[in-house]
Coordinates of C-alpha atoms in Angstrom, one line a residue:
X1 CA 59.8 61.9 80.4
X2 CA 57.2 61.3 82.5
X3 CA 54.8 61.1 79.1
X4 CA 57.0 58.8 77.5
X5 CA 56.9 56.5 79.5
X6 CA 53.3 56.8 79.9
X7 CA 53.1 56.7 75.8
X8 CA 55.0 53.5 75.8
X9 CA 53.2 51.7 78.6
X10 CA 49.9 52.3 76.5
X11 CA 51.7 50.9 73.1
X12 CA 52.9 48.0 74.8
X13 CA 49.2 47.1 76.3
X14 CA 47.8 47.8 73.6
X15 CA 49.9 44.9 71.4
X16 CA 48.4 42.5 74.1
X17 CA 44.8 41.0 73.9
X18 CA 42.2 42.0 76.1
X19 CA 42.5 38.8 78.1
X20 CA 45.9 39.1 79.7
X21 CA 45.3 42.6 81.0
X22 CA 44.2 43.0 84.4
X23 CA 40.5 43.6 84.7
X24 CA 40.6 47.6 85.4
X25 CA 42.8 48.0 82.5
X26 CA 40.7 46.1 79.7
X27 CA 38.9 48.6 77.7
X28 CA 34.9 48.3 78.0
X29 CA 33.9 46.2 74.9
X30 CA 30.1 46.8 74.1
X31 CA 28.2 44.2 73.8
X32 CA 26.5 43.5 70.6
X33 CA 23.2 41.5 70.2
X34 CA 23.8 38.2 69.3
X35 CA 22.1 37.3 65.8
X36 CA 19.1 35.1 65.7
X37 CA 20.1 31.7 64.2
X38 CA 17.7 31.9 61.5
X39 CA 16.7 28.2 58.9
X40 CA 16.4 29.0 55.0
X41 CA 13.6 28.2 53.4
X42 CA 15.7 25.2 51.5
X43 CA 16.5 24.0 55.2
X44 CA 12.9 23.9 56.5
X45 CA 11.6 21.7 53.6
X46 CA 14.4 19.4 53.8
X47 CA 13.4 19.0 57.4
X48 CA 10.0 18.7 56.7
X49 CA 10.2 16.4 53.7
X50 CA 11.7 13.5 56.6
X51 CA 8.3 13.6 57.9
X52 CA 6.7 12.7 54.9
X53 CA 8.0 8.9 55.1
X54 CA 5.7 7.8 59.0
X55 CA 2.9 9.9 57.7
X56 CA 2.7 7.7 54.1
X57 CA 2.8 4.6 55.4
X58 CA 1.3 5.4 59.0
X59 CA -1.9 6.6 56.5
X60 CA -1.9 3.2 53.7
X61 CA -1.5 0.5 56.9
X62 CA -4.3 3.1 59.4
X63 CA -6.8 3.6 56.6
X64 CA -6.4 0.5 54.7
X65 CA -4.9 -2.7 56.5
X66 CA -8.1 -3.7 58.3
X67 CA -9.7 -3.9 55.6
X68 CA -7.1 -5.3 53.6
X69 CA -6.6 -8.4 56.4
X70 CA -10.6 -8.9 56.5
X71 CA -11.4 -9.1 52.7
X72 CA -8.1 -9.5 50.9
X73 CA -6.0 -11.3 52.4
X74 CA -8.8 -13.2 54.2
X75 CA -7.7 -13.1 57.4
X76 CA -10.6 -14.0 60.1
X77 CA -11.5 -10.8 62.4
X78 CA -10.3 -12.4 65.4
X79 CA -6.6 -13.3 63.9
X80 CA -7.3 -9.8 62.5
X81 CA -7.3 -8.1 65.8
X82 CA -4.4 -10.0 67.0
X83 CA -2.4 -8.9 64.1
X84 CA -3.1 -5.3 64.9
X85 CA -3.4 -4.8 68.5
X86 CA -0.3 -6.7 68.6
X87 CA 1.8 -5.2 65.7
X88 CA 0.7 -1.7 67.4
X89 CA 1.8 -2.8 70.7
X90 CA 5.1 -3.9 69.8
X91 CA 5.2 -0.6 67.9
X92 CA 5.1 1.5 71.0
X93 CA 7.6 -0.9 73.2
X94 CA 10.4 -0.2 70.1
X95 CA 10.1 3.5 70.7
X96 CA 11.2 3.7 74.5
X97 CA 14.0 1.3 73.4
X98 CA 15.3 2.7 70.3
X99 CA 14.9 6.0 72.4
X100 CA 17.4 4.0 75.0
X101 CA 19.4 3.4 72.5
X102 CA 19.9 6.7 70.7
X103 CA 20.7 8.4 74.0
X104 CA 23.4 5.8 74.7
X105 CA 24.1 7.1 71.0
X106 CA 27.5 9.1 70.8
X107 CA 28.0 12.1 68.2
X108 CA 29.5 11.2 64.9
X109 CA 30.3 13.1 61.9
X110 CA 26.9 12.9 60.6
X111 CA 25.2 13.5 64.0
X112 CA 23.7 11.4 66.5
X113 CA 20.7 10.9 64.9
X114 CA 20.9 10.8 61.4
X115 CA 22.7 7.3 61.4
X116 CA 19.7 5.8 62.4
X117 CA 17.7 7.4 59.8
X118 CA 20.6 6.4 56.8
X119 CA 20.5 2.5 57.7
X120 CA 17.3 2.2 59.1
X121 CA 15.5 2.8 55.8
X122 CA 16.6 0.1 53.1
X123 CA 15.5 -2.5 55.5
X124 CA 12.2 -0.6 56.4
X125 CA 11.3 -0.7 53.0
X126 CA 11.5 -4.5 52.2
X127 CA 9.1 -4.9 55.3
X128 CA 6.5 -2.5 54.1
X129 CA 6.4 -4.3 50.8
X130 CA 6.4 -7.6 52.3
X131 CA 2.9 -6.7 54.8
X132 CA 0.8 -6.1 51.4
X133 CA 2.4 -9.4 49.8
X134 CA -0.6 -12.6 50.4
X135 CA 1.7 -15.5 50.9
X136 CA 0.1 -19.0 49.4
X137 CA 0.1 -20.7 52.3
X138 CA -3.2 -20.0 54.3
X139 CA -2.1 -21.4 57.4
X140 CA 0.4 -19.1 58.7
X141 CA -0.7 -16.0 57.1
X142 CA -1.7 -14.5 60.7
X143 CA 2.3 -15.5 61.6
X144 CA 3.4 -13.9 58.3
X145 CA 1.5 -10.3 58.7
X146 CA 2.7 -10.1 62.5
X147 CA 5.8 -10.6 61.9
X148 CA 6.3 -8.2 58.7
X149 CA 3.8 -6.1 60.5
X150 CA 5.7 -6.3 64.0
X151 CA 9.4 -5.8 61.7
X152 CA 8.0 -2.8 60.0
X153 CA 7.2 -1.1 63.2
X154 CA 10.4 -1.3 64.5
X155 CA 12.6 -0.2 61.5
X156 CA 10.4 2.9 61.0
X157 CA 10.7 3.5 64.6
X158 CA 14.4 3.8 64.2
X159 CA 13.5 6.2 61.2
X160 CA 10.9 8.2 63.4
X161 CA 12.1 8.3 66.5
X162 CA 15.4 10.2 65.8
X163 CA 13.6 12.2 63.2
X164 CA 11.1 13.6 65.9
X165 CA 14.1 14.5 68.0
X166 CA 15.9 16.1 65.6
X167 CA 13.4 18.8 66.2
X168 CA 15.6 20.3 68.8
X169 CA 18.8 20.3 66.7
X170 CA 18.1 22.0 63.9
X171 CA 18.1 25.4 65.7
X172 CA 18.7 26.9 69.4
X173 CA 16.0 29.3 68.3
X174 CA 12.3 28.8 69.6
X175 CA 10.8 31.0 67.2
X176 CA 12.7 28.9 64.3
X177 CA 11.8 25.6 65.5
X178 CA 8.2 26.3 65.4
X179 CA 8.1 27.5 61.8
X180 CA 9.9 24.1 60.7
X181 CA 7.2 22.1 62.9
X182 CA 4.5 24.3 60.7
X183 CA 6.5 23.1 57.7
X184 CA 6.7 19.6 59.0
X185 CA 3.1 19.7 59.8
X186 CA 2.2 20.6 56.7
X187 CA 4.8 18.0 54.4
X188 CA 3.3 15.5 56.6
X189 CA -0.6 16.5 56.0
X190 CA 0.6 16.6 52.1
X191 CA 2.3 12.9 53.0
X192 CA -1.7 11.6 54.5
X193 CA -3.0 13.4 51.4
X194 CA -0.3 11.3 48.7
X195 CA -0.7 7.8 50.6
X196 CA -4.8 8.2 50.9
X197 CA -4.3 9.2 47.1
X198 CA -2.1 6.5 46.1
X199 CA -3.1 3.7 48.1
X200 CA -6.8 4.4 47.7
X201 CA -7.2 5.2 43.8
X202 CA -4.6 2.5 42.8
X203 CA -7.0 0.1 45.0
X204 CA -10.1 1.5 44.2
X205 CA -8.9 0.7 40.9
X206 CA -9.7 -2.9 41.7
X207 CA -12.8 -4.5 41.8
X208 CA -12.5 -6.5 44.9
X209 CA -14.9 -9.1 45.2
X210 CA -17.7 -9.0 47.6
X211 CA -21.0 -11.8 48.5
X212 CA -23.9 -11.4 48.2
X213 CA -25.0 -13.8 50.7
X214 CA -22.3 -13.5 53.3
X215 CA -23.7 -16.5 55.5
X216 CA -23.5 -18.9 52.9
X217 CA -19.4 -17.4 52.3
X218 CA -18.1 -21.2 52.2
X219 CA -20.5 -22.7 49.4
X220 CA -20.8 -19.7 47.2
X221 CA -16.4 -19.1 46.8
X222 CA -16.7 -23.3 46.1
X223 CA -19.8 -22.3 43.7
X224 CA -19.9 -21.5 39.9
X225 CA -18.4 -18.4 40.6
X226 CA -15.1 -19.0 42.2
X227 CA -13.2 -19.1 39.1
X228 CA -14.3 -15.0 38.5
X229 CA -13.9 -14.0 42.4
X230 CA -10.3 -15.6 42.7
X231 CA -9.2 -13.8 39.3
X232 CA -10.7 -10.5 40.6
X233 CA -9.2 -10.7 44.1
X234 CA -5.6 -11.7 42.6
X235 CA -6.4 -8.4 41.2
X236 CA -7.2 -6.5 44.2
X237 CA -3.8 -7.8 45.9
X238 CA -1.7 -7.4 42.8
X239 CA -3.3 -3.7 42.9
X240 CA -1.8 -3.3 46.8
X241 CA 1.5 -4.9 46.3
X242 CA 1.5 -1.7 43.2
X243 CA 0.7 0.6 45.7
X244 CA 3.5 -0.7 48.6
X245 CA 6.1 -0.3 45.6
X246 CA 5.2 3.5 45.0
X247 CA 5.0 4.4 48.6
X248 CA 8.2 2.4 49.3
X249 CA 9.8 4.7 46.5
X250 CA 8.7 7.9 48.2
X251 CA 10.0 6.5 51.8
X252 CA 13.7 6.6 50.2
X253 CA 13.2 9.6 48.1
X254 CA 12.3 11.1 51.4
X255 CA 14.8 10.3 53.4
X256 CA 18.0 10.6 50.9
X257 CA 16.5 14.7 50.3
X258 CA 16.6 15.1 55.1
X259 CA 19.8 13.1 55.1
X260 CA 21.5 15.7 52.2
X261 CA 19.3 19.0 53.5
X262 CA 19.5 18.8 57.1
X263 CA 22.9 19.2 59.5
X264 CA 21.9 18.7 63.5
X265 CA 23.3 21.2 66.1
X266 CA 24.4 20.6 69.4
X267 CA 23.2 22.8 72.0
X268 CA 26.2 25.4 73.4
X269 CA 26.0 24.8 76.9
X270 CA 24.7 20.8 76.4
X271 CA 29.0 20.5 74.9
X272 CA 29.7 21.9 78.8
X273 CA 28.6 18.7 80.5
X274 CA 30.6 16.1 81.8
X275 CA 28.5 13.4 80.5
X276 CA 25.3 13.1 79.3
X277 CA 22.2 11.7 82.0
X278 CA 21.9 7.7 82.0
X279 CA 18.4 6.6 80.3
X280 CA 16.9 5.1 83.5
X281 CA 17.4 8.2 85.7
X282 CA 16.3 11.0 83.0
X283 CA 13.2 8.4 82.3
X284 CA 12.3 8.7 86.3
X285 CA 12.9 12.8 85.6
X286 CA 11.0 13.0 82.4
X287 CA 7.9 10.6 83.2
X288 CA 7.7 12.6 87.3
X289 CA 7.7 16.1 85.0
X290 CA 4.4 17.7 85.7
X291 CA 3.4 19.7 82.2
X292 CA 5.2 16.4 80.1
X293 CA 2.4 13.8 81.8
X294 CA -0.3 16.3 81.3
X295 CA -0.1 17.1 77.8
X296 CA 0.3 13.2 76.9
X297 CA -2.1 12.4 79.3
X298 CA -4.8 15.1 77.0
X299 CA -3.0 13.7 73.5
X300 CA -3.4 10.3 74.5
X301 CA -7.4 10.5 74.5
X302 CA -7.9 12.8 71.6
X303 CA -5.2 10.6 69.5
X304 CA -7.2 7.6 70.7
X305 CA -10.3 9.2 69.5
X306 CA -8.9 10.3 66.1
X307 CA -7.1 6.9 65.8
X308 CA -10.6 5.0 66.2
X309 CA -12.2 7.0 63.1
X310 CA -9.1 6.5 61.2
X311 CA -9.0 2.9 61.3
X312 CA -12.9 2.3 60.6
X313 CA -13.3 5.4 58.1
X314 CA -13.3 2.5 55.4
X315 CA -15.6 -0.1 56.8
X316 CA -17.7 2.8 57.9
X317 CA -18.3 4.1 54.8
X318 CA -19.0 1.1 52.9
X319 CA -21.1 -0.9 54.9
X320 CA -23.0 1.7 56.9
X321 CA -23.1 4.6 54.5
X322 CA -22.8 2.3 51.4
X323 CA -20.4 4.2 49.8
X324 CA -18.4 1.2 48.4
X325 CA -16.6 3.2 45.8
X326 CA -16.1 6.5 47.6
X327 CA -14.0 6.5 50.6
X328 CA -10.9 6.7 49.2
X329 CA -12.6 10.1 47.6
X330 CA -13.4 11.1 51.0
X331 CA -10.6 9.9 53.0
X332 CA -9.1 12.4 50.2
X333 CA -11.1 15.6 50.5
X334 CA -10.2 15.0 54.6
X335 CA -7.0 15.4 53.9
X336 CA -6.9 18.0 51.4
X337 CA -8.8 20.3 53.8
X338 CA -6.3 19.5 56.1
X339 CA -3.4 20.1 54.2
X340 CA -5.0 23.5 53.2
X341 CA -5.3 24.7 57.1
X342 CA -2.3 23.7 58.5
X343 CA -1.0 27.6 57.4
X344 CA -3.9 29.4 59.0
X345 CA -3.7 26.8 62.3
X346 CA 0.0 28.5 62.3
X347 CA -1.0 31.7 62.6
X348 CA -3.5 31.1 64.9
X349 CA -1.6 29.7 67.5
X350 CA 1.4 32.6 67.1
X351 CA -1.6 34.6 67.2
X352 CA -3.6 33.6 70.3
X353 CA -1.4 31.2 71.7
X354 CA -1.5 27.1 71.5
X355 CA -3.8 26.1 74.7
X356 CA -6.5 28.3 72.9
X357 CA -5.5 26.5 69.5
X358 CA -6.0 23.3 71.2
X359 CA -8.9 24.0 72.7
X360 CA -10.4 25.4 69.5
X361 CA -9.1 23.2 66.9
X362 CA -10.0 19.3 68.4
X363 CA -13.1 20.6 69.6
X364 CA -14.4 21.7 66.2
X365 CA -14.3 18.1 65.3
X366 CA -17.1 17.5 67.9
X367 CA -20.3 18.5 65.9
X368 CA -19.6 17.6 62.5
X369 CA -18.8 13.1 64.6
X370 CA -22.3 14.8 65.6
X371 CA -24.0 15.2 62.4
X372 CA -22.3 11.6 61.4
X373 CA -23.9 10.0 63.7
X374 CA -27.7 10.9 63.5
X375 CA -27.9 11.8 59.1
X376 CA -28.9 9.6 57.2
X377 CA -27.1 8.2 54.0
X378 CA -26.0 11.3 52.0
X379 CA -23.3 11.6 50.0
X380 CA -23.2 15.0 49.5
X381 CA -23.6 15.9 52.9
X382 CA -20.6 13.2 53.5
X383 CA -18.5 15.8 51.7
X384 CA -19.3 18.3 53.1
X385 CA -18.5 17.0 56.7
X386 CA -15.6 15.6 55.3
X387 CA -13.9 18.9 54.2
X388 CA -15.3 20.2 57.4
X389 CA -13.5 17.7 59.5
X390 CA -10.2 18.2 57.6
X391 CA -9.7 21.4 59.6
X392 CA -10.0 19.7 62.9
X393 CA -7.4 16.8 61.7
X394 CA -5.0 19.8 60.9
X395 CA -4.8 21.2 64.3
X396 CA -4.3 17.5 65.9
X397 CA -1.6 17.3 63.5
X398 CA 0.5 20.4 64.0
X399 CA -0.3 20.9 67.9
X400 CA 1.2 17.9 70.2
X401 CA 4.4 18.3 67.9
X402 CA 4.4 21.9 68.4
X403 CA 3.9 21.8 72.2
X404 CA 6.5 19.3 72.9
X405 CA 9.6 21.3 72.4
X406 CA 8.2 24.4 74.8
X407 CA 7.6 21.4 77.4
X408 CA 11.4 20.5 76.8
X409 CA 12.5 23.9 77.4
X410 CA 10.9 24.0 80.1
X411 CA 12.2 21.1 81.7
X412 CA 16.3 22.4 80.5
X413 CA 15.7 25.4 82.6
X414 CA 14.9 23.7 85.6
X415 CA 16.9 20.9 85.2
X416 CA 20.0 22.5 83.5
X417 CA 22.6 20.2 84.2
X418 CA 21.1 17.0 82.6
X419 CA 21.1 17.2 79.0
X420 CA 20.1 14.3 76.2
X421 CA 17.0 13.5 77.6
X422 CA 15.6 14.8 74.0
X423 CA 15.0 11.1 72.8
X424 CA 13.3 10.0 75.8
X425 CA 10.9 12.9 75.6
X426 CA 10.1 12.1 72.3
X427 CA 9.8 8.6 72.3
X428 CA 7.6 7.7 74.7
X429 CA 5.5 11.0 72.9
X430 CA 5.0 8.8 70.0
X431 CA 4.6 5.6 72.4
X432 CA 1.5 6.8 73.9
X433 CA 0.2 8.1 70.1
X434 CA 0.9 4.6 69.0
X435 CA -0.3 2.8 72.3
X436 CA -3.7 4.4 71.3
X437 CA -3.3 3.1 68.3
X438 CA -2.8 -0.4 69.2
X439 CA -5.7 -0.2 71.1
X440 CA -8.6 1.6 69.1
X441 CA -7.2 -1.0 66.2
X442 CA -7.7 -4.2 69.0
X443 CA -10.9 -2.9 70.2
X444 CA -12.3 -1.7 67.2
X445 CA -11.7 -5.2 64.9
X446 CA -12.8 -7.0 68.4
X447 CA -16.0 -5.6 68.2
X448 CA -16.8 -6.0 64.6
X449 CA -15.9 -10.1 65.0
X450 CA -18.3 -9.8 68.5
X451 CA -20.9 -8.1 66.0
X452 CA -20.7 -10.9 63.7
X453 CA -18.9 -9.0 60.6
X454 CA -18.7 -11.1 57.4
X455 CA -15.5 -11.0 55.3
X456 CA -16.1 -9.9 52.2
X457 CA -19.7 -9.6 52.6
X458 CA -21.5 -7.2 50.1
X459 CA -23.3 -5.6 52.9
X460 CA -23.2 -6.4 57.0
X461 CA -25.5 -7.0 59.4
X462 CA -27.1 -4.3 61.4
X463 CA -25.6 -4.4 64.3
X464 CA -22.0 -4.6 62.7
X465 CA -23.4 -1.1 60.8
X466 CA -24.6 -0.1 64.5
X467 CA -20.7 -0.8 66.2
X468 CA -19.6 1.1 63.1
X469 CA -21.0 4.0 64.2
X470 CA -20.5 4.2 67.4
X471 CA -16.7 3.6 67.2
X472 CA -16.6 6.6 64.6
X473 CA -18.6 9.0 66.2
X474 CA -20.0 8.3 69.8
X475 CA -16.8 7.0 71.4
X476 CA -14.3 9.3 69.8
X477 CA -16.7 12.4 71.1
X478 CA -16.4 11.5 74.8
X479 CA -12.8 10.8 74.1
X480 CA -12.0 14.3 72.6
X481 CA -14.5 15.8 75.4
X482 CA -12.1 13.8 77.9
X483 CA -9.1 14.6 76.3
X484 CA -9.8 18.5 76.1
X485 CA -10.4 18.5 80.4
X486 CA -7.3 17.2 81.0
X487 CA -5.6 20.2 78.7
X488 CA -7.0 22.8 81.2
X489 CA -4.5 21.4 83.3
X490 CA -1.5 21.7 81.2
X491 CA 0.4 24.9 82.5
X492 CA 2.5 26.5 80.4
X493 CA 1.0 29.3 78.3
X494 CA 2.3 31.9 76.1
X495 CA 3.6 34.3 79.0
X496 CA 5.7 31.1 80.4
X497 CA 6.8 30.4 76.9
X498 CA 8.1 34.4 76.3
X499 CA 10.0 34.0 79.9
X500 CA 11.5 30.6 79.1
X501 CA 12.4 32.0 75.8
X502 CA 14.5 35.0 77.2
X503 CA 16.1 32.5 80.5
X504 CA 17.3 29.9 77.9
X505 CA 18.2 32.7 75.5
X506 CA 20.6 34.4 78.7
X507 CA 22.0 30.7 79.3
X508 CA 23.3 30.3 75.6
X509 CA 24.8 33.4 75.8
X510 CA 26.5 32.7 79.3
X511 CA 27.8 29.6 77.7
X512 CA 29.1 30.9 74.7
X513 CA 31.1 33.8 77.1
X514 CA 32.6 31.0 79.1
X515 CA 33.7 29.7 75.2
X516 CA 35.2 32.8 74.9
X517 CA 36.8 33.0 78.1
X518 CA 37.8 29.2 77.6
X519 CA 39.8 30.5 74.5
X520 CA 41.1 33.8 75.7
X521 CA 43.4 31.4 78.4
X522 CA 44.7 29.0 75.7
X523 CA 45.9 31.8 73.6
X524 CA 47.6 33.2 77.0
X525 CA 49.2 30.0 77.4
X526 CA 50.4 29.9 73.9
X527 CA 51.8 33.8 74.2
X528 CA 53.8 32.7 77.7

């Protein structure tokens, strides 16, 4: 009797689940290792291909819009460096405010952040086109550039912006999230590579017209030959508005191939909170964080210093080089080389860590700004340094986006119960990239009017080819020398990486067990 009774006891628990028996009677469930949240292959080039988009347009306005204002469009250099220093600043004040508003941003069934990217990007379009379009009146050209310039800035903010975030929604898994950066990294080398190419060999195309005798500008365009030098610049600027229609085509090919291959993920624990942190007081959080100030702090000076050879690549190589006809060749071998060791700059850093990376990678740049700056005029040798350079470019590419998300890790663990600070973390990233910007592009076209640089002059003065240098090599070494000091302070290496991996790693799982738990007492409800 006594074993009946016993035998129907058991039946009878056994028909209930596990979560309404009392604790000492629930049978001991082993507890299997949660699988790793792994990306296809599909999913990390759809992610990476959204990158492509800033990195072809950020490459045609960096490499070729001073140059276009000075001698195309006619711009003089000191409206010049209004339109740029300007336009850049602008650029960086939308990215703390779209970052505002994408963290006042609720979720929807696309996400939070792809909305942005879907009707930012018809609009962005129409302003690229409209910056490489010479209006016919010459008295408010300066107006018309900044304000397709200033328009531009903003909509591909509201493109790049969410885009960087969405870094951190793609996948709870660290290891994951650095392979798509490497994918990014190297989707958005390839996008430098395909605007340099396309933007420089539909221009180069061009025979833009240049003066011999650049002080005597005003008589020789109303001379004998003003007739050939209009119809030869109409040329040149029907050549640019060719290559703004090509790159405007990739921009939405771009983005309708991340909007389509990409699905964000909300963090488990992040769904727990009560509401999300208000912009102001995670902006007071993120900008007191420690490792966050020092690694923009380093990647402020060494974008600075990259940003200042970018924007006078062109001007350097044809007035103080002479090559006239090759820098878009060598603006492409940079980027090809750079393209090609993004890969082995992956395994490196997984290899021996990212502070050593860092360290390694931007300083490599130092010797061959070196050799610029005291050989003469060799085009060979130019290529050679060129393809050499490429390598350092590479690492300032994939690092600071790499980095980032271990500094946002970081910053969950000890600050737990705030969550969507993600966009504020990310956009005033790329505010201090694109302050430096702003500032080598002010400074830099500044100096060249102070020099006494002559639009559309065949060759320069000396001491315009003299400020050319130094802006490309001199003042971008002490930057990157600068830069590199401040990284020595930046304190989270790969043994704090492996232990925020495991902490964050044990707080997912606590949160998906309180899921569980969450749905073990509605289906007792539901039983009773």
């Amino acid at each position: 009797m006594a074993k009946g009774e016993g035998a129907e006891g058991g039946s009878a628990a056994g028909l209930l689940p596990t979560g309404i028996l009392p604790a000492a009677e629930r049978p001991a469930q082993v507890k299997e290792p949660k699988k790793k949240q792994q990306l296809s292959i599909c999913n990390k080039l759809c992610y990476a291909v959204g990158g492509a988009p800033y990195q072809v347009t950020g490459c045609a306005l960096g490499f070729f819009l001073q140059i276009y204002l000075l001698d195309v469009a006619q711009v003089d250099p000191f409206s010049a460096s209004i339109i740029l220093f300007v336009g850049r600043a602008w650029d960086a004040v939308t990215d703390p405010l779209v970052g505002f508003c994408i963290s006042k941003s609720s979720w929807t069934r696309l996400g939070r952040l792809m909305p942005w990217i879907i009707f930012s990007t018809p609009l962005a379009i129409i302003a690229y086109f409209l910056i490489w379009f010479v209006p016919d009146f010459p008295q408010g050209q300066a107006l018309w550039y900044l304000l397709f310039y200033c328009l531009f800035e903003t909509l591909v903010t509201c493109f790049h912006v969410p885009y960087s975030a969405l870094t951190m929604f793609i996948s709870t898994e660290q290891s994951e999230r650095d392979s798509a950066t490497a994918y990014r990294m190297t989707v958005e080398v390839m996008g430098t590579v395909l605007g340099t190419a396309i933007q420089g060999q539909i221009v180069g195309q061009a025979d833009t017209p240049c003066l011999q005798d650049p002080a005597d500008s005003a008589l020789a365009t109303e001379g004998a030959n003003r007739t050939q030098s209009t119809t030869s610049l109409r040329e040149t600027q029907n050549a640019y508005l060719l290559a703004a229609g090509v790159i405007a085509s990739i921009y939405v090919i771009c983005a309708v191939i991340l909007t389509l291959g990409v699905r964000e993920q909300r963090e488990p624990y992040e769904t727990q909170q009560a509401e999300p942190i208000s912009f102001f007081r995670g902006l007071r959080l993120v900008m007191g964080y420690g490792p966050y100030v020092k690694l923009i702090a380093g990647f402020l000076f060494t974008s600075l210093a990259f940003m200042l050879v970018e924007g006078n690549f062109a001007l350097f190589c044809t007035y103080t080089l002479g090559f006239r006809n090759e820098f878009q060749n060598l603006l492409l071998a940079i980027m090809l080389s750079a393209t090609f060791t993004i890969p082995i700059w992956q395994w490196f850093l997984t290899r021996f860590g990212k502070k050593t990376a860092v360290n390694i990678g931007i300083s490599s740049a130092v010797p061959f700004l070196i050799l610029v700056a005291f050989m003469e005029s060799n085009l060979i040798v130019t290529y050679v340094v060129a393809v050499a350079a490429g390598i350092s470019v590479a690492a300032a590419f994939l690092l600071p986006w790499s980095m980032l998300p271990d500094v946002i890790d970081d910053f969950h663990l000890k600050q737990p119960q705030f969550h969507g600070t993600e966009p504020i973390f990310f956009s005033f990233y790329v505010f201090f990239t694109k302050f430096a910007s702003g500032v080598s592009l002010g400074i830099s076209t500044l100096s060249l009017d102070f020099a006494g640089y002559q639009s559309r002059g065949c060759s320069q003065p000396a001491r315009v080819k003299f400020t050319l240098k130094m802006l490309v090599t001199i003042a971008p070494i002490a930057l990157i020398l600068l830069g590199l000091l401040l990284f020595t302070l930046y304190p989270i290496d790969e043994e704090k990486r492996r232990q925020n991996k495991k902490a964050l790693q044990a707080l997912r799982e606590e949160a998906s067990s309180s899921g569980c738990s969450d749905t073990d007492s509605t289906e007792l409800a539901s039983i009773l």
